[in-house]
Short mmCIF file of C-alpha atoms in Angstrom, two decimals:
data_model
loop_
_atom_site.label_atom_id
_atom_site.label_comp_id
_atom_site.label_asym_id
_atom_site.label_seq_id
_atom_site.Cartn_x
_atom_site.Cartn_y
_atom_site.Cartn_z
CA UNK M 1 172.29 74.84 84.62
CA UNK M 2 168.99 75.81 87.04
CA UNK M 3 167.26 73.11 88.91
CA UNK M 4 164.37 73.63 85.47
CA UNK M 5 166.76 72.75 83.31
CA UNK M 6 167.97 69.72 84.75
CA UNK M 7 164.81 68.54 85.19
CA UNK M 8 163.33 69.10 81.55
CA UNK M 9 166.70 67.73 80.11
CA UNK M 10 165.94 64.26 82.21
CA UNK M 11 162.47 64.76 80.86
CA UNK M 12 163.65 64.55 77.32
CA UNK M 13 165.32 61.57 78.23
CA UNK M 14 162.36 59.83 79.58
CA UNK M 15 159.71 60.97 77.07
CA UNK M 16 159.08 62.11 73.40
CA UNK M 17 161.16 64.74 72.89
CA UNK M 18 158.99 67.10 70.59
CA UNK M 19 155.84 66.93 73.31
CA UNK M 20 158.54 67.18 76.13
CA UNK M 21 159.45 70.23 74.28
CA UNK M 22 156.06 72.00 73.62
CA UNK M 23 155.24 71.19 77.63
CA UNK M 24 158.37 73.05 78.17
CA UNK M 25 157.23 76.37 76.26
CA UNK M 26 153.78 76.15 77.79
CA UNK M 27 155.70 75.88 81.36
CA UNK M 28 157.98 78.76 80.23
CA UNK M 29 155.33 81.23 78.85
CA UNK M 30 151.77 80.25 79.35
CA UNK M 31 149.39 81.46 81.57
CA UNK M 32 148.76 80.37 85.03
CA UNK M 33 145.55 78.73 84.30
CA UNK M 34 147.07 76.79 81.42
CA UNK M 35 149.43 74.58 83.85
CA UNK M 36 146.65 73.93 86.44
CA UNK M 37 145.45 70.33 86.17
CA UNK M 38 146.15 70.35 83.22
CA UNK M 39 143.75 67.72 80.95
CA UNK M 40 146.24 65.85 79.26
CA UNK M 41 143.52 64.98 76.06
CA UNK M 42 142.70 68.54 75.67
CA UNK M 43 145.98 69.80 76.08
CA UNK M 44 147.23 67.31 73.22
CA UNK M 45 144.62 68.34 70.86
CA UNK M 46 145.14 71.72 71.31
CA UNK M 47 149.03 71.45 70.63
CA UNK M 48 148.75 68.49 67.88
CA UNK M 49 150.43 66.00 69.85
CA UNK M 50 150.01 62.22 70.27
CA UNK M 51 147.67 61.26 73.09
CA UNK M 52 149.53 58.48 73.74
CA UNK M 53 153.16 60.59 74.24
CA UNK M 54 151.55 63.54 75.56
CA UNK M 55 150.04 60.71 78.75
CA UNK M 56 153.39 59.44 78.98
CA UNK M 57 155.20 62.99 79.14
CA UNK M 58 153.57 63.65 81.76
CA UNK M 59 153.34 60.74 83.87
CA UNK M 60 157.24 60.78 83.50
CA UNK M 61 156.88 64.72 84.40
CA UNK M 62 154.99 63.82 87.47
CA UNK M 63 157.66 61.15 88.34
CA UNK M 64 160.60 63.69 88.27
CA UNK M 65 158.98 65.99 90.48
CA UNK M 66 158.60 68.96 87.45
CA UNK M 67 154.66 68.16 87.74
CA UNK M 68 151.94 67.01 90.68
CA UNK M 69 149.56 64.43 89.55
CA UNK M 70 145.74 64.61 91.05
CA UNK M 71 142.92 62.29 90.89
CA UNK M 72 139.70 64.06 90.92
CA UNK M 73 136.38 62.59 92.13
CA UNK M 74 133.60 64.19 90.01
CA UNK M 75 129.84 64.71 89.56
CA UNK M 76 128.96 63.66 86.39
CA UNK M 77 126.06 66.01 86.48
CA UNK M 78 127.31 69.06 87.01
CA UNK M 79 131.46 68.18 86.31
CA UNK M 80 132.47 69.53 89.69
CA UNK M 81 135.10 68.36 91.61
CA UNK M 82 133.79 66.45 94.89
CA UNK M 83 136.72 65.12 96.38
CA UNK M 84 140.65 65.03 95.37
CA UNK M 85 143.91 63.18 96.31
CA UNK M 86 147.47 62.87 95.23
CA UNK M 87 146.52 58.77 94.39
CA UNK M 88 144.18 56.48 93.55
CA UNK M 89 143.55 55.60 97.14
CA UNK M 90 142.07 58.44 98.33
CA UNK M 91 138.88 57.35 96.45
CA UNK M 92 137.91 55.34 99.50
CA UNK M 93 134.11 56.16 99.93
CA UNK M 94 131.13 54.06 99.04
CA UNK M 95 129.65 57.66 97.62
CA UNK M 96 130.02 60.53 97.18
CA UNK M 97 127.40 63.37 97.57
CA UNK M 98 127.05 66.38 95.14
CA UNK M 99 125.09 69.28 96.65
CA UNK M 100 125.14 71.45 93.80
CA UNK M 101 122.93 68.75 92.22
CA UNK M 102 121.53 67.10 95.76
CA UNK M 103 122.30 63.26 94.20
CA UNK M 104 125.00 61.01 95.56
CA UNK M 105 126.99 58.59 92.93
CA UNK M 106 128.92 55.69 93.74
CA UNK M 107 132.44 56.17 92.08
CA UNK M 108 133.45 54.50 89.00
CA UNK M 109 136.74 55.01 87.57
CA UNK M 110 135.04 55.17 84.08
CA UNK M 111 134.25 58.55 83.73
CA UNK M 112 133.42 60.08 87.46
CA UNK M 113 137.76 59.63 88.21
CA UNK M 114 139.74 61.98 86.17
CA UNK M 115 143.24 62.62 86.59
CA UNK M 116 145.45 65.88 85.99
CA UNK M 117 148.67 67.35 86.03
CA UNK M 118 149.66 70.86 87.51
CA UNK M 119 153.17 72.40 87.35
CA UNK M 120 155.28 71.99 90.18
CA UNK M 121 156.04 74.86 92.48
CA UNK M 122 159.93 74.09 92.12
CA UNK M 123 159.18 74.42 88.37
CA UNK M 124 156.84 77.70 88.35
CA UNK M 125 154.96 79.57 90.85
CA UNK M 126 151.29 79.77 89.77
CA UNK M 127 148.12 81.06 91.06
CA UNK M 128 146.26 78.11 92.17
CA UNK M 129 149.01 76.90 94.21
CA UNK M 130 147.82 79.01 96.71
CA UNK M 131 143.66 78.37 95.55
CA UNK M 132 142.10 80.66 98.80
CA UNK M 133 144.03 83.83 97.03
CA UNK M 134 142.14 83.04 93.43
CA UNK M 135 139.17 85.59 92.54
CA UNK M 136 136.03 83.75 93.51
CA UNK M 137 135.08 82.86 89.44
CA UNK M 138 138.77 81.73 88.94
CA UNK M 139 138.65 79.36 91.98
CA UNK M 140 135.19 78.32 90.65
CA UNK M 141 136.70 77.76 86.76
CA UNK M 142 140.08 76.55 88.18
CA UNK M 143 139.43 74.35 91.20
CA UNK M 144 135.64 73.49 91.46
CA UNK M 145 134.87 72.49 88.01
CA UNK M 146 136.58 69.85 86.47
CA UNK M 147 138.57 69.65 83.31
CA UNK M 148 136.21 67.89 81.32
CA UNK M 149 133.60 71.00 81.80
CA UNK M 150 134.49 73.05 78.78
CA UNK M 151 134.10 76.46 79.62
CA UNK M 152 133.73 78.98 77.30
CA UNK M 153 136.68 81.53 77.39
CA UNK M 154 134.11 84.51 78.07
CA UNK M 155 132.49 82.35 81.33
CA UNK M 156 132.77 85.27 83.71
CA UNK M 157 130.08 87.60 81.02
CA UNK M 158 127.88 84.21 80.49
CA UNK M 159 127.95 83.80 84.14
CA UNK M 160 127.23 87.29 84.53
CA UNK M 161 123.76 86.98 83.36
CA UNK M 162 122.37 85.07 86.13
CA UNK M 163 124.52 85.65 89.02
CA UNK M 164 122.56 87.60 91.28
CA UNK M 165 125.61 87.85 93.79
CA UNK M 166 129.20 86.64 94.63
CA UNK M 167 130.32 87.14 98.44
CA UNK M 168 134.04 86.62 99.57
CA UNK M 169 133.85 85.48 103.59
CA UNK M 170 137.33 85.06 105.35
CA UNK M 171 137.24 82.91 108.36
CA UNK M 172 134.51 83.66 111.00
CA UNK M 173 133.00 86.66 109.07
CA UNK M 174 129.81 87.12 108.74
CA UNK M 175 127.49 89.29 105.60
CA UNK M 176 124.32 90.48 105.11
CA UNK M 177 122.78 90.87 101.51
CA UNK M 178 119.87 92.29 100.05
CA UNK M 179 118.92 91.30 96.68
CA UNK M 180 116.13 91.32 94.43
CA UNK M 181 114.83 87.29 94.13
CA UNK M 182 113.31 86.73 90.43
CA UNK M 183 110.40 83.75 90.05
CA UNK M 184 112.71 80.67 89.20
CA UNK M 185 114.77 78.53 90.84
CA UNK M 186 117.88 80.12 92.92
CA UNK M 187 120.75 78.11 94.72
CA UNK M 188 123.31 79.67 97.27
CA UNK M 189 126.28 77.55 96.43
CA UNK M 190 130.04 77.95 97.92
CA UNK M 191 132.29 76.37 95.86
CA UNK M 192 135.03 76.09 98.53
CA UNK M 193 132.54 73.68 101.03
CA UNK M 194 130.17 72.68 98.56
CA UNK M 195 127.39 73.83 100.83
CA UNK M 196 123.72 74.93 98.98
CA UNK M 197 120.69 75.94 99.76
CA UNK M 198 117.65 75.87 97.10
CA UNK M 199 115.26 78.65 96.52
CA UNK M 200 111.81 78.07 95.27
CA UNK M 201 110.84 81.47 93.91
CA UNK M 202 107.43 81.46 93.25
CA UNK M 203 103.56 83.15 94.21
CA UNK M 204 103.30 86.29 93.56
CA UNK M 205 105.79 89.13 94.29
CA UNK M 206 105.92 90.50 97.69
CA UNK M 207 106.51 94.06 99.07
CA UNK M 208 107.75 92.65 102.24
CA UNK M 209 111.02 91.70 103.05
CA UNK M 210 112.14 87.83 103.10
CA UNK M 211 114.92 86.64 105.51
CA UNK M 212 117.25 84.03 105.22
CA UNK M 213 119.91 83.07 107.17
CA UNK M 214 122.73 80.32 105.51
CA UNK M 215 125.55 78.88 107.83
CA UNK M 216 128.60 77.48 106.12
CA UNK M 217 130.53 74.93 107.63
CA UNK M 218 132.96 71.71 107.10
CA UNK M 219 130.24 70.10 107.41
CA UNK M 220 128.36 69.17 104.07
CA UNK M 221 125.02 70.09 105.30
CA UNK M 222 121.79 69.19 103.62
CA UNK M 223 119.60 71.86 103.38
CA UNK M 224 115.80 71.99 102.75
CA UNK M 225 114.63 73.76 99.45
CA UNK M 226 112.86 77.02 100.97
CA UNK M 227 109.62 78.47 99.60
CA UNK M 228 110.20 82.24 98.56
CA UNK M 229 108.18 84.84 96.31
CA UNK M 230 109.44 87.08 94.39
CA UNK M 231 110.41 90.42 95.79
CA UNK M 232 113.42 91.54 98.52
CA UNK M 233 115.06 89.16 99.90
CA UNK M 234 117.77 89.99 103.08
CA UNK M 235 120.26 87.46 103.01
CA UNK M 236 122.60 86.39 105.99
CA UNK M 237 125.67 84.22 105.51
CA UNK M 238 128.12 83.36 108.01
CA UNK M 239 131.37 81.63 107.40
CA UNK M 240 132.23 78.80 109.78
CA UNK M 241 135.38 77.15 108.69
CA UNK M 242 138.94 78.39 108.82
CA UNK M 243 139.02 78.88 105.27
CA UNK M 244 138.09 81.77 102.58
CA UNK M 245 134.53 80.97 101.21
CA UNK M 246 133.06 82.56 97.68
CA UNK M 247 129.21 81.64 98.27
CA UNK M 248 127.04 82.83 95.14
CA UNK M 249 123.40 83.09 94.51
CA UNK M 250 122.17 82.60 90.65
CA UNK M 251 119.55 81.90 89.00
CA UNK M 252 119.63 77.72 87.90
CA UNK M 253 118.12 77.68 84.95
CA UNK M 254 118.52 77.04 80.86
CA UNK M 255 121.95 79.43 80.50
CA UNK M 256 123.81 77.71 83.91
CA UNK M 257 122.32 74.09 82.46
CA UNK M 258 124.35 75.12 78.82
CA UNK M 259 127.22 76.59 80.68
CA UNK M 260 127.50 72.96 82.44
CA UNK M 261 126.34 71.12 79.38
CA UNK M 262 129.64 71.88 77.42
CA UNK M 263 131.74 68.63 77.78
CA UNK M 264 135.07 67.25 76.38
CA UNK M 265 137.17 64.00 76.71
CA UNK M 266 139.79 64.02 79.79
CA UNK M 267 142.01 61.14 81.21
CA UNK M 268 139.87 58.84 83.23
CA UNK M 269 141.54 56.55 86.16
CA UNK M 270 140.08 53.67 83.93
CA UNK M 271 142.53 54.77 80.71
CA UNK M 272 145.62 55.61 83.09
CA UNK M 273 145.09 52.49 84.56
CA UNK M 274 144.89 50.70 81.10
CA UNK M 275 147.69 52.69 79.98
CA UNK M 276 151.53 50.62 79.70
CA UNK M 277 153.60 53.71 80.34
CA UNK M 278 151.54 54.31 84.36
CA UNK M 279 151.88 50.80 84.71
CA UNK M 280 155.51 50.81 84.39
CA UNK M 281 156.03 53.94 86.49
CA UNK M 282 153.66 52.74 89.20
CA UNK M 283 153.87 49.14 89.47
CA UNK M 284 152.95 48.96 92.81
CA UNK M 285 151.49 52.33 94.89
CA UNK M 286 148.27 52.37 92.83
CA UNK M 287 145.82 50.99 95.06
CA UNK M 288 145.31 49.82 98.64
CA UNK M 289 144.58 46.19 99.26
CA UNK M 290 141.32 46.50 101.00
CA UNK M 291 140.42 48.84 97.65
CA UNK M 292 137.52 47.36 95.04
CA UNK M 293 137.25 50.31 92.53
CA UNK M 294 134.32 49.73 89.84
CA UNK M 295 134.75 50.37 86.46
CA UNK M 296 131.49 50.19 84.18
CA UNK M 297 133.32 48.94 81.01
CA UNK M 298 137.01 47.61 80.25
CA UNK M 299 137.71 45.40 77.52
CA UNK M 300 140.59 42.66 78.20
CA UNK M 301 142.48 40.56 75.54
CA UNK M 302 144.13 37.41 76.54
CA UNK M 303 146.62 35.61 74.20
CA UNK M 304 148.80 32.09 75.06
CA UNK M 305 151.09 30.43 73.05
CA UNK M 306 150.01 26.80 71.93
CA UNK M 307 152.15 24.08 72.39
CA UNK M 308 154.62 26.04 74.00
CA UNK M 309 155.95 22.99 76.28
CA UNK M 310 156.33 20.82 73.07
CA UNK M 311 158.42 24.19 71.28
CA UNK M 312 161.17 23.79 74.41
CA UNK M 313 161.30 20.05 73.68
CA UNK M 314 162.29 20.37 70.08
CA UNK M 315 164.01 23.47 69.59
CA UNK M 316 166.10 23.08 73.17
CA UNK M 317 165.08 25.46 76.11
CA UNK M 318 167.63 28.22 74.88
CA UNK M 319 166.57 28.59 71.18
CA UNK M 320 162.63 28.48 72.66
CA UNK M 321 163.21 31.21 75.17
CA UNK M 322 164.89 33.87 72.70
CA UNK M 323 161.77 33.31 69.87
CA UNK M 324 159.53 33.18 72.97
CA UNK M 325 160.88 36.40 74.59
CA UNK M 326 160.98 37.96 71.09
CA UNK M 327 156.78 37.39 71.21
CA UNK M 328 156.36 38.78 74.70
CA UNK M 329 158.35 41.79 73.03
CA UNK M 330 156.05 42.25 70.08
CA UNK M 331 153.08 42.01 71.71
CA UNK M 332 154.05 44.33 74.18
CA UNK M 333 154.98 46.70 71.84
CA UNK M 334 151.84 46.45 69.97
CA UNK M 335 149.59 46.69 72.96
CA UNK M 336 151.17 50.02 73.97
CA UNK M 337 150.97 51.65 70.92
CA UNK M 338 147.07 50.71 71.14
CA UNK M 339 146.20 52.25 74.02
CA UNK M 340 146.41 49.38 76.15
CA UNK M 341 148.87 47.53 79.12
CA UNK M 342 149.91 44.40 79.76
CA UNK M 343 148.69 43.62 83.14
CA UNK M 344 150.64 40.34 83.77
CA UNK M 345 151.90 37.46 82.17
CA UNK M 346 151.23 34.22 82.90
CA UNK M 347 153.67 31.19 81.71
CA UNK M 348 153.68 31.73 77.86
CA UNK M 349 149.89 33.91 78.61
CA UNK M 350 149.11 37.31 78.51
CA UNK M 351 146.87 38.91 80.02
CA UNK M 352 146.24 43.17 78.54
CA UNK M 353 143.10 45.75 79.10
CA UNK M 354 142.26 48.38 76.81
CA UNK M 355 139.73 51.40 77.01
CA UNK M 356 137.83 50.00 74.53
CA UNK M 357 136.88 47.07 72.26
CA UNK M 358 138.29 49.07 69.09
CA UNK M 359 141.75 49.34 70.80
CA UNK M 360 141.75 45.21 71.80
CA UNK M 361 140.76 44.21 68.25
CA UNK M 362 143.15 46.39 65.99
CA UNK M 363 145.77 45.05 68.44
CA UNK M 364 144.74 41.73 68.09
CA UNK M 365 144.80 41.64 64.26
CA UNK M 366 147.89 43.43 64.45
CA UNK M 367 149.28 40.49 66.83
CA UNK M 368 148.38 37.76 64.58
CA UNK M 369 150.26 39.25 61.64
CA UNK M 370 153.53 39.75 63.85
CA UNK M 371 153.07 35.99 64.68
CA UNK M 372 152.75 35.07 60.87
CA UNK M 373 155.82 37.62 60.25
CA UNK M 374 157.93 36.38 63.02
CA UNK M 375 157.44 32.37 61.72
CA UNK M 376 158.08 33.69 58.25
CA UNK M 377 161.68 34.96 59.80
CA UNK M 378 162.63 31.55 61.42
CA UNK M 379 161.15 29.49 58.59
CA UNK M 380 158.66 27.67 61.17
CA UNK M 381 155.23 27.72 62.74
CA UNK M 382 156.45 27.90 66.19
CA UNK M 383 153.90 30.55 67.49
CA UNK M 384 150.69 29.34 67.19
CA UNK M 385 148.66 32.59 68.64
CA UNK M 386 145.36 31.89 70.60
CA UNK M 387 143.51 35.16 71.46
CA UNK M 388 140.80 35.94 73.07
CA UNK M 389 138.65 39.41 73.59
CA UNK M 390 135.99 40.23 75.85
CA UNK M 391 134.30 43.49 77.62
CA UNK M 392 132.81 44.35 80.10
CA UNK M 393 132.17 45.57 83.89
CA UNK M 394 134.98 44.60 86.47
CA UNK M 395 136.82 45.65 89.58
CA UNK M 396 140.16 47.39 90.05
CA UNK M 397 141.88 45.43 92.87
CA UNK M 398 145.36 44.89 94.57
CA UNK M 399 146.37 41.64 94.09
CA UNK M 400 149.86 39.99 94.90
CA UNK M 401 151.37 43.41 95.37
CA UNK M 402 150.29 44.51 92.24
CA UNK M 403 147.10 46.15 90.07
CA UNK M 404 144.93 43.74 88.80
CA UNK M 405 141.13 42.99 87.96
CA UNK M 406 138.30 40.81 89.30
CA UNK M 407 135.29 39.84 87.71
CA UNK M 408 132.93 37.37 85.42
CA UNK M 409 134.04 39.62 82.70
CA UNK M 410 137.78 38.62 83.16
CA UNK M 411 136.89 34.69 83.33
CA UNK M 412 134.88 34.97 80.66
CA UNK M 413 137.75 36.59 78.61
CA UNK M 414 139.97 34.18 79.45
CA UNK M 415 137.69 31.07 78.71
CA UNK M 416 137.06 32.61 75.74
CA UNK M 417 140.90 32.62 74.74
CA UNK M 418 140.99 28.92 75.95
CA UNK M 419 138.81 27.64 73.25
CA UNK M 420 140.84 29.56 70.42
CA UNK M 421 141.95 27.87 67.35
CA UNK M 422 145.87 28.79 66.71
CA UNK M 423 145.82 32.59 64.29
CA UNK M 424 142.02 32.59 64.96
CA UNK M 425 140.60 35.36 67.05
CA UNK M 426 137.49 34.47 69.51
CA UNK M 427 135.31 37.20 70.49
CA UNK M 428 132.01 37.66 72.28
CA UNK M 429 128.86 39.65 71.47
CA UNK M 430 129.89 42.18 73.19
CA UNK M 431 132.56 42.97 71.05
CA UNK M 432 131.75 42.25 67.57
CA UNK M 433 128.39 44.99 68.38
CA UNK M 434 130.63 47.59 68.75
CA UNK M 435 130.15 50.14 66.07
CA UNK M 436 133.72 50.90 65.53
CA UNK M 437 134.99 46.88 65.80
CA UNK M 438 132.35 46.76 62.85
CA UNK M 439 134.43 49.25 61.16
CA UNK M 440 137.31 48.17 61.46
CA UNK M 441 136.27 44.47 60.54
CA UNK M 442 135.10 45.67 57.64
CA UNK M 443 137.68 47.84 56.25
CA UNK M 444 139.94 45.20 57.32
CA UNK M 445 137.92 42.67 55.23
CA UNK M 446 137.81 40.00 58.32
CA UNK M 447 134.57 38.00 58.84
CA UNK M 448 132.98 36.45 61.34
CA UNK M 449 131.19 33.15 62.15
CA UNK M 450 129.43 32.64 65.60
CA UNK M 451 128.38 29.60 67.99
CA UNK M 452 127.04 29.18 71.09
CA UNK M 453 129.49 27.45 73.84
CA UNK M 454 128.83 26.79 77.93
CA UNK M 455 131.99 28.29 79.50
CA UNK M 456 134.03 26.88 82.12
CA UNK M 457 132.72 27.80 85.30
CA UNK M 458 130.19 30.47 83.92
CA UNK M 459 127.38 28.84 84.20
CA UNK M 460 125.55 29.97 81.23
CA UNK M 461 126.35 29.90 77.24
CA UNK M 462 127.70 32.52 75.72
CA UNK M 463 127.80 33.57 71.76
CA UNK M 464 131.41 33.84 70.50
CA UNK M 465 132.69 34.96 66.99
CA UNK M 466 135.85 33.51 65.32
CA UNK M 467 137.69 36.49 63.01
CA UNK M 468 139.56 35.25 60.19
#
């Protein structure tokens, strides 16, 4: 049995067989592009899989050593990748600068962190594994621009129509370029460096011949926009870095705006971080403790059993751990299958996040029936369920040796969940206005009645909604 096969067959082992098995025939016979950071989303919809399974097949793929795992720092204007690491905690600047679009971002893990999956040398020999050998539009659709761009599968003939010239420099070489400049707005842009110069093209057309000289370093230089009319224009680049450059010059206007425009859904840091299957894999090399990662919008759920202390007392501590245990169990369950992960729990408490309010509700109904069910079963109301749901903007921290969150929005979460009634489910506004919550509530046929309350240590009231 090869090295392959003992990997995929622990794979099997580890994951959903019937996505471990379509990865398998993509690694065996796909092309090269198709197992370069890979988007785990797309690459689920396009093969029919489960989201959910397809995340988890590959995080377990990436464990084993069959796949490499990447965390991309994008632009969310232009999709490109500005930065990348083999963890989380290479995202360790205040911002990050795009020169393709000249505007800096501070990093969220919402949607400018994405997170891929390419196919392991050991496993298969691909093309980007060695990225300064691509040709320049396949480093540009494979490396520079992210997997959330959707490029169109005829990018090199759309591209065609307003490149006006694509240069390959090896190390210390130098080229000189004469092209005719049109009157709109150029950019030189390597994708390699991320160096650009702008081009004003405008006036009327000249006879004479423009200069312009373009050095490209390590060195993210920020270069002036430059004045031009139309006409001949001799262009000098010189390659200053120990690497293979592929500088272009095109025309930025409507057609590279539409190329750019076309987006689609990838795997954000925020949803592999909210995700139970990562946090089992990587309980603790997720982020350094001097690390405060923003995300814009994470929605956390807080449950607690009520009169837990008095269950021990009259049941006896050994009877009272098992139906305990059995409710850590469920909910567990139930908060994987929604998207979500149980970040810790606290005594009887539970503390989960999920991508979105939608997720945290459906989860939470479904908790509150598998409380009534479980009752039914021992012919008692031993698990009175208190629940809580709130979203909003937090911070990603490292906290006792593990990855946790900081913020108003988790207090306020969990002082919401303190105030719950036992099978009632407390909610803020935040929540409740979501379009899909309101969907579900409604299809579900739950109502809800709201009332002001000061929380704990918030400083402010807040409107909360009780679902029953």
């Amino acid at each position: 049995m090869s090295e392959v096969d003992v990997l995929f067959a622990a794979l099997r082992q580890a994951a959903d067989p019937q996505t471990v098995e379509c990865i398998e025939n993509v690694v065996m016979g796909g092309s090269d592009r198709e197992l370069n950071r890979i988007n785990a989303l797309a690459f689920a919809d396009a093969h029919h899989l489960d989201e959910e399974k397809t995340i988890a097949a590959l995080l377990h793929a990436a464990r084993i050593g069959a796949f490499e795992m990447t965390w991309n720092v994008l632009c969310p204007g232009c999709g490109g990748v500005l930065d990348t690491g083999t963890t989380l905690k290479a995202v360790d600047r205040e911002a990050y600068h795009c020169a393709l679009c000249a505007a800096g971002y501070e990093p969220t893990l919402d949607e400018m962190v994405e997170v891929t999956f390419t196919v392991s040398p050991r496993v298969r020999r691909i093309a980007a594994h060695d990225p300064d050998r691509l040709p320049p539009l396949e480093y540009y659709r494979q490396i520079f621009f992210s997997s959330g761009v959707d490029l169109p599968e005829n990018f090199e003939e759309r591209f065609a129509r307003i490149l006006l010239e694509m240069i390959e420099l090896d190390p210390g070489e130098k080229a000189f370029v004469s092209l005719q400049l049109p009157a709109q707005f150029v950019i030189i842009f390597d994708a390699v460096t991320h160096s650009a110069q702008f081009i004003d093209v405008k006036g009327e057309p000249t006879d004479e011949r423009q200069n312009l000289s373009m050095v490209i370093s390590q060195v993210h230089a920020l270069n002036e926009t430059v004045t031009l009319h139309p006409g001949l224009l001799r262009l000098t680049l010189e390659n200053h870095t120990d690497r293979r450059v592929v500088p272009n010059v095109c025309v930025a206007g409507d057609e590279l705006h539409d190329l750019l425009g076309r987006r689609r859904a990838f795997l954000t840091a925020k949803r592999l971080l909210t995700n139970q299957s990562f946090r089992d894999i990587y309980r603790t090399d997720t982020i350094d403790v001097d690390q405060r990662l923003k995300i814009t919008s994470l929605t956390f759920l807080f449950t607690d059993l009520r009169g837990s202390t008095a269950l021990y007392e009259r049941i006896g501590d050994l009877a009272a751990f098992d139906l305990v245990r059995a409710h850590f169990r469920v909910l567990h369950e139930i908060v994987a299958t929604e998207a979500g992960a149980v970040v810790k729990t606290i005594g009887d408490a539970v503390m989960a996040t999920f991508p979105s309010p939608d997720r945290a509700v459906a989860a939470a109904l479904r908790m509150r029936e598998a409380m009534l069910r479980l009752n039914t079963e021992h012919g008692s109301d031993d698990l009175l369920l208190k629940i809580g749901i709130h979203e909003g903007p937090c911070l990603a921290v490292n906290l006792n040796d593990r990855q946790d969150y900081f913020g108003q929005t988790v207090n306020i979460a969990s002082r919401v969940q303190g105030l719950a009634d036992p099978n009632v489910i407390l909610t803020t506004e935040a929540i409740v206005g979501d379009a899909q919550v309101s969907e579900i509530l409604r299809d579900s046929g739950i109502t809800s009645v709201s009332r002001m309350e000061e929380l704990q240590g918030i400083g402010r009231e807040v409107r909360i909604f009780a679902l029953s």
